[in-house]
mmCIF file of C-alpha atoms in Angstrom:
data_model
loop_
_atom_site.group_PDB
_atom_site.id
_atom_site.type_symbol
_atom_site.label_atom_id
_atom_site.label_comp_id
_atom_site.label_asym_id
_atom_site.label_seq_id
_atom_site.Cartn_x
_atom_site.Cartn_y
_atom_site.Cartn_z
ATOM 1 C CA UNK B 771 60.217 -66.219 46.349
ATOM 2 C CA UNK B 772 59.266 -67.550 43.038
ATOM 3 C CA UNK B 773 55.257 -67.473 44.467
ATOM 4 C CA UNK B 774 55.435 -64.281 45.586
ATOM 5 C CA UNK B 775 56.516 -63.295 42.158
ATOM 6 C CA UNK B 776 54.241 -64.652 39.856
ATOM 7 C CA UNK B 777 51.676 -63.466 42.887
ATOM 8 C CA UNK B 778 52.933 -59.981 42.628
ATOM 9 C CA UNK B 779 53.422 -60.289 38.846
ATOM 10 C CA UNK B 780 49.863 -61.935 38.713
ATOM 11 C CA UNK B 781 48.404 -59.307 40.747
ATOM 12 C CA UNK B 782 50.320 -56.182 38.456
ATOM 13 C CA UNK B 783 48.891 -57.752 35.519
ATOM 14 C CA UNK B 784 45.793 -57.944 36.856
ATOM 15 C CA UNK B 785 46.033 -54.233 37.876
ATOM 16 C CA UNK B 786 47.074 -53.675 34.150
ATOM 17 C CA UNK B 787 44.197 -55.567 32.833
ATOM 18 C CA UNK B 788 41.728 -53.498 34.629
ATOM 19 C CA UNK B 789 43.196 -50.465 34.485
ATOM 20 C CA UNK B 790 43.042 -51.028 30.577
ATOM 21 C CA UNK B 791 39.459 -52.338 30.547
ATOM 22 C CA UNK B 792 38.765 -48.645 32.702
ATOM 23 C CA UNK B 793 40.619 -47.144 29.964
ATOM 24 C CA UNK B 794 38.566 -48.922 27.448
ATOM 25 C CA UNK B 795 35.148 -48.625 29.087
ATOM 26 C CA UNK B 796 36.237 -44.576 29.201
ATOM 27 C CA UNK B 797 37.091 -44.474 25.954
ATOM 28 C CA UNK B 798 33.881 -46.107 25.461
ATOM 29 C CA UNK B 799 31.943 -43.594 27.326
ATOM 30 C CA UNK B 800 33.247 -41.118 25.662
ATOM 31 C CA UNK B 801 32.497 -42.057 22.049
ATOM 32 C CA UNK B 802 28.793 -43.188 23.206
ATOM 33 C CA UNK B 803 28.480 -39.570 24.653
ATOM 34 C CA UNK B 804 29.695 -37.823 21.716
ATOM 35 C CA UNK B 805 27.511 -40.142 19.281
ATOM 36 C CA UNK B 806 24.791 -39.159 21.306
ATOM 37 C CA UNK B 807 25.407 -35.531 21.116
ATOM 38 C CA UNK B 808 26.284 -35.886 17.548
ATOM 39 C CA UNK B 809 22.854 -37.347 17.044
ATOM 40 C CA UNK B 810 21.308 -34.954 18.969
ATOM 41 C CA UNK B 811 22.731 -32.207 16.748
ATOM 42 C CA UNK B 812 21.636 -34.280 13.678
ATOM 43 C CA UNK B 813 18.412 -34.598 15.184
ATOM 44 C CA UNK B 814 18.206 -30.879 16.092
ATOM 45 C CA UNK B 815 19.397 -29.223 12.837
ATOM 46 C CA UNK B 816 16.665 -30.321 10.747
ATOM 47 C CA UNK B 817 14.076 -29.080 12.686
ATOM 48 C CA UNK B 818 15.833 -25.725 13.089
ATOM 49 C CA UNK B 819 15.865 -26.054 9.487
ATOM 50 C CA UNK B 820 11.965 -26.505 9.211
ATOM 51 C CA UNK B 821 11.135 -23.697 11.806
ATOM 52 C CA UNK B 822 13.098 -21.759 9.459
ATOM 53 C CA UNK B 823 11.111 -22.621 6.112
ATOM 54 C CA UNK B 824 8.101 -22.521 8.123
ATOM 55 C CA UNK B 825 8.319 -18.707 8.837
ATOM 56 C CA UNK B 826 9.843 -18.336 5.210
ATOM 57 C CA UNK B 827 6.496 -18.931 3.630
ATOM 58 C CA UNK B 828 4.645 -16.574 6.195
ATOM 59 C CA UNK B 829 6.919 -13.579 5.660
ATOM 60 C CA UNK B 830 5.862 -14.406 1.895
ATOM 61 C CA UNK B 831 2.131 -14.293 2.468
ATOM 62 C CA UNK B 832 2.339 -11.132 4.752
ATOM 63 C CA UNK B 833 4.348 -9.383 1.600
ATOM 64 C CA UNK B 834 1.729 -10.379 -0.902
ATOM 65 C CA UNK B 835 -1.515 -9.575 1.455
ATOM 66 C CA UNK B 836 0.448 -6.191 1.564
ATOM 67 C CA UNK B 837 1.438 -5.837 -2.172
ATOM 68 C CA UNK B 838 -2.570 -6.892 -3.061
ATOM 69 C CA UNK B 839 -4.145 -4.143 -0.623
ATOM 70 C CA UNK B 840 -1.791 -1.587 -2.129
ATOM 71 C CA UNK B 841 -3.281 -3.094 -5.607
ATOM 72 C CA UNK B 842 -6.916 -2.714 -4.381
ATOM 73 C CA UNK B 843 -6.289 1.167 -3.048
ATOM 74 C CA UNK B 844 -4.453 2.537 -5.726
ATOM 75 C CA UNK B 845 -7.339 0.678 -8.249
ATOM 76 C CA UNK B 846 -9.951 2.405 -6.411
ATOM 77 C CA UNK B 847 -8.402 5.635 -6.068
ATOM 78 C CA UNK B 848 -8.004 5.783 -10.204
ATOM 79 C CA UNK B 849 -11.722 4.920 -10.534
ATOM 80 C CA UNK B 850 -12.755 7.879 -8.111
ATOM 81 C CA UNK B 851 -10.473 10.098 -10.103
ATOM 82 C CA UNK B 852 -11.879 9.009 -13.128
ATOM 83 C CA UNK B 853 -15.545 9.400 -11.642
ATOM 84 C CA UNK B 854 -14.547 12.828 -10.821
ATOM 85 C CA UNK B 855 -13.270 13.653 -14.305
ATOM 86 C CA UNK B 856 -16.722 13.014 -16.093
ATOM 87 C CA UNK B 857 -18.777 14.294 -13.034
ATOM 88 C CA UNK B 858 -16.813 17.893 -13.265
ATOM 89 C CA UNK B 859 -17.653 17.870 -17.210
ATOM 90 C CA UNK B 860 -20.745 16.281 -16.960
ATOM 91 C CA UNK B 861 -22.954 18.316 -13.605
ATOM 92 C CA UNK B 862 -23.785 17.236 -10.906
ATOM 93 C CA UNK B 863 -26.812 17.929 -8.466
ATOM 94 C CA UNK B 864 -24.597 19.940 -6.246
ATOM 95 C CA UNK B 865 -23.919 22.257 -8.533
ATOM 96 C CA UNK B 866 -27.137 22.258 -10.021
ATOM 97 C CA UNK B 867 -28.426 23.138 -6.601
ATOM 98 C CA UNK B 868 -26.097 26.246 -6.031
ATOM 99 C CA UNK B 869 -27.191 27.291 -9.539
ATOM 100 C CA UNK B 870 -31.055 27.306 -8.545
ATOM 101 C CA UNK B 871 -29.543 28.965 -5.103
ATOM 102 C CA UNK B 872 -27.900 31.803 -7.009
ATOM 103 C CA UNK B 873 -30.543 32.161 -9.432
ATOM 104 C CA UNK B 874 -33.264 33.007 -6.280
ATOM 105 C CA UNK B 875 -31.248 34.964 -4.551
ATOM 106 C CA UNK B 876 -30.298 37.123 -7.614
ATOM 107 C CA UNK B 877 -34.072 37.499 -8.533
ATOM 108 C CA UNK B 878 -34.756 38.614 -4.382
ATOM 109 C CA UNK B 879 -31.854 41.081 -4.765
ATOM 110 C CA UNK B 880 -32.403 43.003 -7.508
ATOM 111 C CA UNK B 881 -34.943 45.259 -8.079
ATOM 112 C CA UNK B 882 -38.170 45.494 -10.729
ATOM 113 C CA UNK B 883 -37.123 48.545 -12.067
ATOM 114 C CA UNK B 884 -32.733 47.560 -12.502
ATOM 115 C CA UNK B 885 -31.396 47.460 -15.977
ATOM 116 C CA UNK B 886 -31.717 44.344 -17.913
ATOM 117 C CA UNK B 887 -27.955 43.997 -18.115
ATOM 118 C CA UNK B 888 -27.952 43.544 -13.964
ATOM 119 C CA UNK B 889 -31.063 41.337 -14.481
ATOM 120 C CA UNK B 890 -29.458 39.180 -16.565
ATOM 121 C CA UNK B 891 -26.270 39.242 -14.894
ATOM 122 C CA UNK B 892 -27.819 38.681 -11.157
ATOM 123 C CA UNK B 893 -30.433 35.842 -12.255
ATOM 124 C CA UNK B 894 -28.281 34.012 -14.918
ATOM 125 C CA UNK B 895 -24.424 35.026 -14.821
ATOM 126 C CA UNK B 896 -23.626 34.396 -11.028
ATOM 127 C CA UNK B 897 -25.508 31.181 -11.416
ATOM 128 C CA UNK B 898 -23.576 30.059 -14.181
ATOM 129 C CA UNK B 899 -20.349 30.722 -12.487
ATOM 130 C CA UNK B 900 -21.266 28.941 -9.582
ATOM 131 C CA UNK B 901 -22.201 26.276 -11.677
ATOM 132 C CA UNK B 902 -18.425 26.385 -13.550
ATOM 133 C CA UNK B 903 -17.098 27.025 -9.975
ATOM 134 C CA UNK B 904 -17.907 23.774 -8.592
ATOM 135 C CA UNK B 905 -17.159 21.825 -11.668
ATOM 136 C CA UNK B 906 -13.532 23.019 -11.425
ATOM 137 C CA UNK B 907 -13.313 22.076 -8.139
ATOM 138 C CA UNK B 908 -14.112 18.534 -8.961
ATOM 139 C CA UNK B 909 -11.792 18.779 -11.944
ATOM 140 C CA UNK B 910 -8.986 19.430 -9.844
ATOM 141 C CA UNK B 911 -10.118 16.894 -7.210
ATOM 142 C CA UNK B 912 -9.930 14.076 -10.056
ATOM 143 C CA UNK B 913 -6.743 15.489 -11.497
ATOM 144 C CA UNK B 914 -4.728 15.343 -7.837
ATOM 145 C CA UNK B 915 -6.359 12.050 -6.943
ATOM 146 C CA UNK B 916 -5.084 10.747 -10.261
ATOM 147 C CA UNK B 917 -1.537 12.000 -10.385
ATOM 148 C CA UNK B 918 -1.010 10.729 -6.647
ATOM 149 C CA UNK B 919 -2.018 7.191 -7.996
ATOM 150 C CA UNK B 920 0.577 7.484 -10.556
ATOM 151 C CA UNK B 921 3.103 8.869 -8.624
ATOM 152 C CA UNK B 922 2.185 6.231 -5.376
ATOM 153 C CA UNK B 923 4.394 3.683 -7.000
ATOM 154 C CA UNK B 924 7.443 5.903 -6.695
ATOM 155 C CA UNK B 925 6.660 5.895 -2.686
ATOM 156 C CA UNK B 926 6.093 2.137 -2.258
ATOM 157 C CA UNK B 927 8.130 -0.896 -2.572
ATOM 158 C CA UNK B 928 10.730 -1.099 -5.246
ATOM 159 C CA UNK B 929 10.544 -3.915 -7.899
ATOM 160 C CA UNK B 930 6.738 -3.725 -8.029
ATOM 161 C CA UNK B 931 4.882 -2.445 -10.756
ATOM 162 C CA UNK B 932 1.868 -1.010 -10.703
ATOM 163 C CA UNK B 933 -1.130 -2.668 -13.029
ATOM 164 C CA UNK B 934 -1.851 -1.690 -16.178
ATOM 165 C CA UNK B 935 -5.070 -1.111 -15.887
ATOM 166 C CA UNK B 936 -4.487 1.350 -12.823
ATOM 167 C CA UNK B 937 -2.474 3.395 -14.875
ATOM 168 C CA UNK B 938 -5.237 3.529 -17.551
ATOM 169 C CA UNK B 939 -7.873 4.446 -15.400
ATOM 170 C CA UNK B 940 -5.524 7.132 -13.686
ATOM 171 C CA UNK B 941 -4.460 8.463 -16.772
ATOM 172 C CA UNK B 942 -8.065 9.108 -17.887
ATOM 173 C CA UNK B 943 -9.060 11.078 -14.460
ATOM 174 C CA UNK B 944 -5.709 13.421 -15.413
ATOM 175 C CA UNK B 945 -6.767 13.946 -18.883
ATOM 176 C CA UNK B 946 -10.727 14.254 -18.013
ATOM 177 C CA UNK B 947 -9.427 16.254 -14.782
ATOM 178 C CA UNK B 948 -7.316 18.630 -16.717
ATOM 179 C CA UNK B 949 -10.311 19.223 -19.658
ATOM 180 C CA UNK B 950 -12.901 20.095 -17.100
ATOM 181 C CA UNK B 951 -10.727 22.341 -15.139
ATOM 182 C CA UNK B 952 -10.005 24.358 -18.694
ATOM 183 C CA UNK B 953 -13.294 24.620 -18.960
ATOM 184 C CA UNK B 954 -14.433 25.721 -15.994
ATOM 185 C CA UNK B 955 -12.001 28.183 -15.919
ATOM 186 C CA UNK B 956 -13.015 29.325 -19.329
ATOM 187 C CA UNK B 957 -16.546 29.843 -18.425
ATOM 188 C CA UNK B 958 -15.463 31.676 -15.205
ATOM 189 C CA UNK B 959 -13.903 34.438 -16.899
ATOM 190 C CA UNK B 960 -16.679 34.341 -20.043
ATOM 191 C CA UNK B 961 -14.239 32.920 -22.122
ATOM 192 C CA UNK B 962 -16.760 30.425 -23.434
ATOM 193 C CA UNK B 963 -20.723 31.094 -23.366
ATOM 194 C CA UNK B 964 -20.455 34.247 -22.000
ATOM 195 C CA UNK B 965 -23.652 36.827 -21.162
ATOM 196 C CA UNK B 966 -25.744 37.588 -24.428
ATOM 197 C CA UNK B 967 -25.562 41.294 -25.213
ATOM 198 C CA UNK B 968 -28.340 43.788 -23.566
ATOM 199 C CA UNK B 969 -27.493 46.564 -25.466
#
């Protein structure tokens, strides 16, 4: 009897013992796992964290490529309107073309024996309104082109100002703009330089 009971003692403890070393060896497990899918989290995170500040940087360069070809359009833009200014105050070979145009067809239209007045008006006046015609049309070309470049900022991204020297050069088309379309308009109606007196 005494056998049998340190055999069956013997034997529970042993079924204790292992059944505790399965416990540990679980428990075991267990932590290994979740160290290794700790680590693996540790390991991921960063690199989520670089793929992150990787596209940071390009979202940056596709903003300034952006903001610098807005720069370059609105720049060029003022320069035409400026180059429109002096060319409406200035000639150019278009008008100086429908002038010589005018002037022929004024001298095949009106007869030898018309007064001087329609003479003079035929041969010289219509080309000289032609001639103010067409520099008031490139007056007002440089004076929209100019005020849409200073009003383009209002349209585009906020917290960017335009360059200084855009706004120069746009201001100048206006003001050049706006002084050849006054004059054009003045020598239109004979304001200015009107037809000499026939009588």
């Amino acid at each position: 009897m005494g056998t049998k009971t340190v055999d069956e003692a013997g034997a529970e403890t042993g079924t204790e013992a292992k059944r505790d070393e399965q416990t540990v060896d679980v428990t075991k497990t267990g932590t290994s796992a979740d160290n290794g899918t700790e680590t693996e989290a540790y390991a991921t995170e960063p690199a989520e964290e670089q793929d992150e500040n990787d596209e940071t940087p390009a979202d940056g360069d596709d903003t300034a490529e952006a903001g610098q070809a807005a720069g370059v359009g609105q720049g060029a833009a003022a320069v035409v309107s400026a180059g429109l200014g002096v060319v409406s105050l200035t000639g150019s070979w278009v008008a100086t073309v429908a002038a010589a145009r005018e002037t022929l067809v004024g001298q095949l239209q009106t007869s030898s024996n018309a007064s001087v007045a329609t003479q003079v008006k035929e041969v010289y006046g219509d080309a000289w309104a032609t001639t103010a015609l067409i520099g008031g049309l490139f007056a007002l070309a440089a004076l929209i082109v100019g005020v849409v470049v200073l009003v383009r900022p209002a349209f585009g991204a906020p917290g960017k100002p335009q360059a200084a020297w855009i706004k120069s050069v746009a201001w100048a088309g206006v003001s050049l703009g706006v002084v050849g379309l006054v004059l054009a308009v003045a020598k239109y109606s004979d304001i200015i330089l009107g037809l000499p007196s026939t009588s």
